[in-house]
Structure formats: C-alpha cells, structure tokens
Amino acid sequence: MSRESWVGRDARSIAEAVRSGQVSARTVVEEHLARVDECNVELNALVTVCAEEARTAADALDERRLLGETLGPLAGVPFTVKDLIATAGVRTTAGSRTLADNVPAVDAPAVAAFKAAGAILIGKTNTPEFGACGLTRNELFGTTASPVRPDGVVRSPGGSSGGESASVAAGMSVLGLGTDFGGSVRWPAHCTGLTSVRPTLGRVDPEGQYPGVLSGGRLLANPVAMHGTIQTVGPLARNLGDATLALRVLSMPHLAWIEPDSVDVDDLDIRWAPGEGTMPVDEDILAAVRSVAISLDASEYDGLALPRANALFGALRSVETHADIHALTEGSAHSFDADITAMLAAGHDRSSAEVEALWADRAVLISEFLGEMGDVLLLPVASVLAPPLGVESFEVGGRELTWMDALASCRAISVLGLPSVVVPVGLSPNGLPIGVQVVARPFREHVALSVAARITSDVQALV
C-alpha cells in the first residue's frame, strides 16, 4: 500500500503531524522539494531553491521534538517567499539585474515570524522587477506560468506575487509570503483560485520589503514614500484556515488578535459594489460577486468616495521620485527592465506642497469612505480573469484596459489602507477561478475573515 503524500495537505494538519511525531519535518520538506523538481522547470515560479538550508532546518526541528521541546503552530510547514522580501543568507533580487547578487544579512520580520513558528523556507519566488507590474516577468529570471489551466491555455498567475501564487497552487509550498501594493497578493489569488490577505497597514511589520531604506543590514520602510506607506506583506494559501493561521503568526504582537468565529455575520452591515466605479468588469466576475452579495443579503454601495480612490492611487504614484530604488541600485553595472525604466522616466519631482496636498486628499478620502462602507464591502478583485501568458491588454465592456486599469478595484482599496481577504467564489464557463474581495474596516481582519468563512461555506454547499 502506497504511503500518502504530504504534498497538497493543509498547514494545520502538517504542523499537528510534525508536532506529534506522525511524520518528520524532513519527510515533509523532501516531498515538497521533489514537487519543486517536478513542476518548477515548466512554471518558473521559484528562482532560488533553498534545498540544503531547508533540510538543515527540518532536521533541527525534528531534533527539538525528540528533546521534548514545544514546537510552533507552523511546525514543519514548507513556505516560499516572494523575491521582494529580505531573507537572511538567501539571495533576494527584487527581480532586478541590478540586485542579482544581493544577499541580505537580516530576515524581514515576517520571514522571521514564520520561522519562529516552525515553518521552513524552501525557496524564493519570481516577481516583476521591484514588483512594478501586475504580470510576473523580468529580464533576470523570465516569465512565470500558472499551473491552473482548465481550458488548456497557459496563463499568467497574476502579479506581482505571481511566483508565490504559482508555487502554492502547484503544491510546491504550503504557504506563501507576498507583498501587496496595488493588488499583488489579491490579484494572483484570484488568478489561481487561492485565498490571500492584504492586512491593514501596520498589522504586519513592514520592514524587509523592497524598495526600502538600507540601514545596518536591515531594509526599513520609508514613511514618506508610497511603497513605504501603502505596501504590506500578506499571506497566500490554498484555504481560508491556512491564511487565517498565517495572518495570526504574522500579526504584530502588540495588536490584539480576535478570533473570526467570535463574529456574528448576521449582525453585520454588509454592502457590495460591482467594481470601484470607474472601470468595467467582466460579466462572469460580476455574476459571481453579485451571487455572493445576494446570499449575504448585502445592500449595494451608493457612496461617492470609492470611485475617486483609483485615480488618487495613480496621482500619488505619479509624484514618486523613486529615490529608494536609485539608492539601492547605485553603482550597479546592470540596467533596469523596460517597465522600471519607463516608471523612473515618468516620475515627476513635484513641489512638496503638491505632494502634501495629495496625501491630504487621501486622509479626507479615507474618512469619507469609512462613513459609507458599512462593516464590510464586497467587490471584485479585478476586471478580468487570469489572462493568457503574454497578453497585457484586455477588452472589457467595449473598453481597452491595461493591467493597471484591470486592477482598479485593488488599487482603490490599497490607497484607502483597508484589510481585504480574497476567497474563490466560483468558476467562469471555461473553468477559470473567480475571487471576491471582502474588505473590512481598519484592523478588523477578523470581521473580513468571518464573512469570508461564510462565503466559503456557502460556495462549498453549492458544489
């Protein structure tokens, strides 16, 4: 009788089995490394594989168990990290030839938190250069493909955490650590049928994300840069339970953690929107989101703030000088990819008064939106389904959209700084996954997770 594989199992069951001695962490790691060998040549999701480091960490964890030590909630769980997040002693390139040989001295706090909980790093995953694209490709490592191909078409796993979504969806890792600036953990989850969380800004320690400010071996978030203010680390997983467990591990220790099952979903003021208000959305996506809204008896959002948010995201982006990228890559003999070259050329050195006025607009917009959204807002993740590899513009509702346009619903929530949980809610006629954003008020992740659990339960009941 063949032994059951640990590949494809959830984080909680793996950790319980490792803690009890049912399976060794070394066995779990070896099976996932074998899965990497099997899948990664085709997908190009992992760009650095930490095989020996992972085996060493697994053996150390197994030894601790034999000594009777208490192991953490992620004991023996293999995880991958987007190559935009610092990993001590492991190459971290931000997808850029200018940082091709960069090896950080210090783990990002999010990585350290996963390791302290017993999770085992098995590799770094592909990202567009400095995460500045919604599709995962760069000139250093090439293009990442999605393992999700129900119609036989090779598609993008989204971006910029597309390497993470491809790895987790293919079973090469159990959990993924991505970053989210304008949708970078939410859009990939939508493309590959995963669950992800963009936490409230400040829920997860922002240190260790590229681009940032290098100081004493640490990469600090720049509080006056858009990346330093809006980008956050967030988890990707194959199910909501794993994503919830991961977020609890990542959550800053000074912040109270409230269990999602303490929330009575029936008492919530839930609203929904068919998009952020300025970009058309694919009809199959709209139908799926509308169905979820009806099942929750949600009222339709009729506020005025949300339609202004995507434009504000773009306006703030346009006044960035990208000084952190210049400082990190100073002296490099290599050039930037076309995306970054264009982005740097488009940046305008505006007066401080103009920049401050935009941030003041953001403060007003957040205040207005919080007065309109209720407890929870449901809306699409994106205007389109996972696109075929190489396709970078999309016709929706008679309009031609760029990938930035297609991510308007994500960008709107990013600039508002709110937590958003993405869960799959259905399939398109050709079998592609469709996700929904469950957006909550600041630091109310437990509310979003609770509603996401209700949605997941309802969807599973219909299968």
PDB file of C-alpha atoms in Angstrom, residues 5 34 52 60 73-74 93 128 134 163 185 215 217 233 246 253 261 297 310 317 345 350 352 354 405 430 438 453 458:
ATOM      1  CA  SER A   5       1.839  12.171   0.251  1.00  0.00           C
ATOM      2  CA  ALA A  34      10.587  16.745  -5.011  1.00  0.00           C
ATOM      3  CA  GLU A  52      20.112  22.269   1.862  1.00  0.00           C
ATOM      4  CA  ALA A  60      16.908  20.773  13.659  1.00  0.00           C
ATOM      5  CA  PRO A  73       1.893  26.462  15.084  1.00  0.00           C
ATOM      6  CA  LEU A  74       3.620  26.100  11.689  1.00  0.00           C
ATOM      7  CA  THR A  93      16.970  40.202  -6.110  1.00  0.00           C
ATOM      8  CA  PRO A 128       8.413  41.539 -11.772  1.00  0.00           C
ATOM      9  CA  GLY A 134       0.640  43.013 -12.447  1.00  0.00           C
ATOM     10  CA  GLY A 163       5.643  33.327  -8.297  1.00  0.00           C
ATOM     11  CA  VAL A 185      -1.458  39.181  -3.266  1.00  0.00           C
ATOM     12  CA  SER A 215      20.395  50.674   7.284  1.00  0.00           C
ATOM     13  CA  GLY A 217      21.822  45.394   7.105  1.00  0.00           C
ATOM     14  CA  VAL A 233       3.317  41.800   3.484  1.00  0.00           C
ATOM     15  CA  ALA A 246      -0.627  32.561   8.744  1.00  0.00           C
ATOM     16  CA  PRO A 253       2.482  41.089  18.909  1.00  0.00           C
ATOM     17  CA  ASP A 261     -15.595  32.815  14.837  1.00  0.00           C
ATOM     18  CA  ASP A 297     -28.348  39.956   1.844  1.00  0.00           C
ATOM     19  CA  ASN A 310      -8.102  54.566  -8.020  1.00  0.00           C
ATOM     20  CA  ARG A 317       2.276  57.185  -7.923  1.00  0.00           C
ATOM     21  CA  ALA A 345      11.185  58.311 -16.522  1.00  0.00           C
ATOM     22  CA  ARG A 350       6.803  67.932  -7.790  1.00  0.00           C
ATOM     23  CA  SER A 352       6.407  69.388  -1.550  1.00  0.00           C
ATOM     24  CA  GLU A 354       1.692  69.441  -4.315  1.00  0.00           C
ATOM     25  CA  ASP A 405      -6.858  49.553 -15.277  1.00  0.00           C
ATOM     26  CA  ASN A 430     -14.218  27.838 -19.213  1.00  0.00           C
ATOM     27  CA  VAL A 438     -14.009  41.005   1.397  1.00  0.00           C
ATOM     28  CA  ALA A 453     -15.716  31.870   6.021  1.00  0.00           C
ATOM     29  CA  ASP A 458     -21.999  28.784   1.084  1.00  0.00           C
TER      30      ASP A 458
END
